[in-house]
Coordinates of C-alpha atoms in Angstrom, one line a residue:
Chain A
T27 CA 0.0 0.0 0.0
A28 CA 1.6 3.3 -1.1
G29 CA -0.3 5.7 1.2
I30 CA 1.3 9.0 0.6
T31 CA 4.1 9.6 -1.8
Q32 CA 6.3 12.7 -1.8
A33 CA 8.9 13.7 -4.4
P34 CA 11.7 14.6 -4.5
T35 CA 13.1 13.1 -1.3
S36 CA 15.9 15.5 -1.3
Q37 CA 16.8 18.7 -3.2
I38 CA 19.4 21.4 -3.2
L39 CA 18.1 24.7 -4.6
A40 CA 19.7 28.0 -5.4
A41 CA 18.0 31.0 -3.7
G42 CA 15.6 32.8 -6.0
R43 CA 14.7 29.6 -7.9
S44 CA 11.2 28.1 -7.9
M45 CA 10.4 24.6 -6.7
T46 CA 7.4 22.4 -6.5
L47 CA 7.2 19.5 -4.0
R48 CA 4.8 16.9 -5.1
C49 CA 2.5 14.9 -2.9
T50 CA 0.1 12.1 -3.9
Q51 CA -2.2 9.9 -1.8
D52 CA -4.1 6.8 -2.7
M53 CA -6.3 6.6 0.4
R54 CA -9.1 8.8 -0.8
H55 CA -8.7 11.1 2.2
N56 CA -10.4 14.4 2.0
A57 CA -8.0 16.5 4.0
M58 CA -4.3 17.1 3.1
Y59 CA -1.6 19.1 4.8
W60 CA 1.9 20.5 4.3
Y61 CA 4.1 20.8 7.3
R62 CA 7.7 21.9 7.8
Q63 CA 9.9 20.4 10.5
D64 CA 12.9 22.3 11.8
L65 CA 15.2 21.3 14.6
G66 CA 13.9 22.3 18.0
L67 CA 10.5 23.3 16.7
G68 CA 7.3 21.4 16.4
L69 CA 5.8 20.6 13.1
R70 CA 4.4 23.8 11.6
L71 CA 1.4 23.9 9.3
I72 CA 2.1 25.7 6.0
H73 CA -1.2 25.1 4.1
Y74 CA -4.0 22.7 4.2
S75 CA -7.0 21.5 2.1
N76 CA -10.2 20.1 3.6
T77 CA -11.5 18.9 0.2
A78 CA -10.6 19.1 -3.5
G79 CA -11.0 22.7 -4.8
T80 CA -10.4 24.4 -1.4
T81 CA -7.2 25.4 0.4
G82 CA -6.4 27.3 3.5
K83 CA -3.4 29.0 5.2
G84 CA -1.7 27.5 8.1
E85 CA 0.7 28.9 10.7
V86 CA 3.6 29.8 8.3
P87 CA 2.1 30.2 4.7
D88 CA 4.3 33.1 3.5
G89 CA 6.5 32.2 0.5
Y90 CA 4.4 29.1 -0.3
S91 CA 1.4 28.3 -2.4
V92 CA -0.7 25.1 -2.9
S93 CA -3.4 23.8 -5.2
R94 CA -5.9 21.0 -4.8
A95 CA -7.2 20.2 -8.3
N96 CA -8.3 16.7 -7.3
T97 CA -8.5 14.5 -4.2
D98 CA -5.2 12.7 -4.7
D99 CA -2.7 15.5 -5.4
F100 CA -1.5 18.4 -3.3
P101 CA 1.6 20.1 -4.6
L102 CA 3.5 22.8 -2.6
T103 CA 5.3 25.5 -4.6
L104 CA 8.0 27.9 -3.5
A105 CA 7.9 30.7 -6.0
S106 CA 11.3 32.2 -5.1
A107 CA 13.2 30.2 -2.5
V108 CA 15.1 31.8 0.4
P109 CA 17.6 30.1 2.7
S110 CA 15.1 30.3 5.6
Q111 CA 13.0 27.8 3.7
T112 CA 15.7 25.1 4.2
S113 CA 13.7 22.4 6.1
V114 CA 12.2 19.0 5.9
Y115 CA 8.7 19.1 4.4
F116 CA 6.1 16.6 5.2
C117 CA 2.8 16.1 3.4
A118 CA 0.0 14.4 5.3
S119 CA -3.6 13.4 4.9
S120 CA -6.5 12.5 7.1
R121 CA -10.2 11.5 6.8
L122 CA -12.8 14.1 7.5
A123 CA -15.9 13.0 9.2
G124 CA -18.9 15.3 9.5
G125 CA -16.8 18.4 8.7
R126 CA -14.1 17.8 11.3
S127 CA -10.9 16.0 11.1
T128 CA -10.6 12.6 12.8
G129 CA -7.2 13.7 13.9
E130 CA -5.0 10.8 12.9
L131 CA -2.6 12.0 10.2
F132 CA -0.8 9.8 7.7
F133 CA 2.5 11.2 6.6
G134 CA 4.7 10.9 3.6
E135 CA 8.4 10.2 4.0
G136 CA 9.4 13.8 3.8
S137 CA 11.3 16.0 1.3
R138 CA 14.5 17.5 2.6
L139 CA 15.1 20.9 0.9
T140 CA 18.3 22.9 1.2
V141 CA 18.2 26.5 -0.2
L142 CA 21.7 28.0 -0.7
Chain B
G26 CA -0.9 31.9 22.6
Q27 CA -1.0 28.2 22.1
N28 CA 1.8 26.2 23.7
I29 CA 2.8 22.5 24.0
D30 CA 5.7 21.6 26.3
Q31 CA 7.6 18.4 26.5
P32 CA 11.1 17.5 27.5
T33 CA 13.7 17.8 24.8
E34 CA 15.5 14.6 25.6
M35 CA 15.3 11.6 27.9
T36 CA 17.5 8.5 28.4
A37 CA 16.3 5.1 29.6
T38 CA 17.6 1.6 29.9
E39 CA 16.4 -1.4 27.8
G40 CA 13.7 -3.3 29.6
A41 CA 12.8 -0.4 31.9
I42 CA 9.8 1.9 31.9
V43 CA 9.8 5.6 30.9
Q44 CA 7.2 8.3 31.1
I45 CA 7.2 11.2 28.7
N46 CA 5.2 14.2 29.9
C47 CA 3.3 16.8 27.8
T48 CA 1.6 19.9 29.1
Y49 CA -0.5 22.1 26.9
Q50 CA -2.2 25.5 26.7
T51 CA -4.5 25.8 23.7
S52 CA -7.5 27.5 22.4
G53 CA -10.0 24.8 23.1
F54 CA -9.4 21.1 23.1
N55 CA -10.7 18.3 20.8
G56 CA -8.2 15.6 21.6
L57 CA -4.5 14.9 22.2
F58 CA -2.3 12.7 20.1
W59 CA 1.1 11.0 20.4
Y60 CA 3.2 10.2 17.4
Q61 CA 6.5 8.3 17.1
Q62 CA 9.2 9.5 14.7
H63 CA 12.3 7.6 14.1
A64 CA 15.3 9.6 12.9
G65 CA 15.0 10.5 9.2
E66 CA 11.5 9.0 8.9
A67 CA 7.9 10.2 9.0
P68 CA 5.8 10.5 12.2
T69 CA 3.5 7.6 12.8
F70 CA 0.4 7.6 15.0
L71 CA 0.6 6.0 18.4
S72 CA -2.4 7.1 20.5
Y73 CA -5.4 9.4 20.8
N74 CA -7.0 10.7 24.1
V75 CA -10.1 12.8 24.2
L76 CA -11.5 11.8 27.6
D77 CA -9.6 11.8 31.0
G78 CA -7.9 8.6 31.9
L79 CA -5.5 6.0 30.7
E80 CA -5.6 4.4 27.3
E81 CA -3.5 1.2 27.0
K82 CA -2.2 -0.3 23.8
G83 CA 0.3 -3.1 24.3
R84 CA 3.5 -1.8 25.7
F85 CA 2.4 1.8 25.3
S86 CA -0.2 3.7 27.4
S87 CA -1.3 7.3 27.2
F88 CA -2.9 9.3 30.0
L89 CA -4.9 12.6 29.8
S90 CA -6.1 15.1 32.4
R91 CA -8.0 17.9 30.7
S92 CA -8.4 20.0 33.9
K93 CA -4.6 20.0 34.3
G94 CA -3.7 20.4 30.6
Y95 CA -1.5 17.4 31.0
S96 CA -0.8 14.1 29.3
Y97 CA 1.9 11.4 29.5
L98 CA 3.0 8.6 27.3
L99 CA 4.2 5.5 29.2
L100 CA 6.5 3.0 27.5
K101 CA 7.0 -0.4 29.2
E102 CA 9.6 -3.1 28.6
L103 CA 11.7 -0.8 26.6
Q104 CA 13.3 -2.1 23.4
M105 CA 16.2 -0.6 21.4
K106 CA 13.8 0.0 18.6
D107 CA 11.9 2.4 20.8
S108 CA 14.7 4.9 20.4
A109 CA 12.9 7.7 18.6
S110 CA 11.3 11.1 19.0
Y111 CA 7.8 11.2 20.6
L112 CA 5.6 14.1 19.5
C113 CA 2.7 15.4 21.5
A114 CA -0.1 17.2 19.5
V115 CA -3.3 18.8 20.6
E116 CA -6.3 19.4 18.3
D117 CA -7.7 22.9 19.1
S118 CA -11.2 24.3 18.8
N119 CA -10.7 24.8 15.1
Y120 CA -9.7 21.1 14.7
Q121 CA -6.1 22.1 13.8
L122 CA -3.2 20.2 15.4
I123 CA -0.7 22.1 17.5
W124 CA 2.5 20.2 17.9
G125 CA 5.1 20.0 20.6
A126 CA 8.8 20.1 19.6
G127 CA 9.1 16.4 20.5
T128 CA 11.0 14.4 23.0
K129 CA 14.1 12.4 21.8
L130 CA 14.2 9.1 23.7
I131 CA 17.6 7.4 23.9
I132 CA 17.5 3.7 24.9
K133 CA 20.8 2.3 26.4
P134 CA 21.5 -1.4 26.7

């Protein structure tokens, strides 16, 4: 069972360049999320989507954009990368029941991004 | 503001018991989660508490006191494979997860 697939697993990017991190799930979950994880900090939500066609801003959305054209895919784009965006990025999904999340998240394996 | 506190690092011995604490201050409460994250890997779900009390699942148990804003994860019969970070997360009134920075657990033989 694939679950959630992220690509690339690792990338080095020059500052000012654009980059799209891909995320695909095969569990037919309604909700999808993008988090960044930095040493000494908790996971921080960048953007989320409760259902196809809708997206919302999380705690740290600046410099990032997302789209949700269908249930399975939720790409994250950095339009003009900066060194502070060096991080490990996790895509996650969850089922939504009655308009609320059931809470349990299923994570992809992560994408390690270094911006120089 | 919203805050989740847990110790940065703990060390325990193989075969022993360890308790990892988590205190929280959030805008509302809809449940508390514990996740396990091995180094270089994705977090995986361990437990969910929404009512006060102890939830047991094999070698792992999780406790919640909503009045005290407090939870702990109890790991028994520690194995080397339990070496990992343990993340505490609270679902707030908007059903968003607020995450602690995680507790790195080191198991020594």
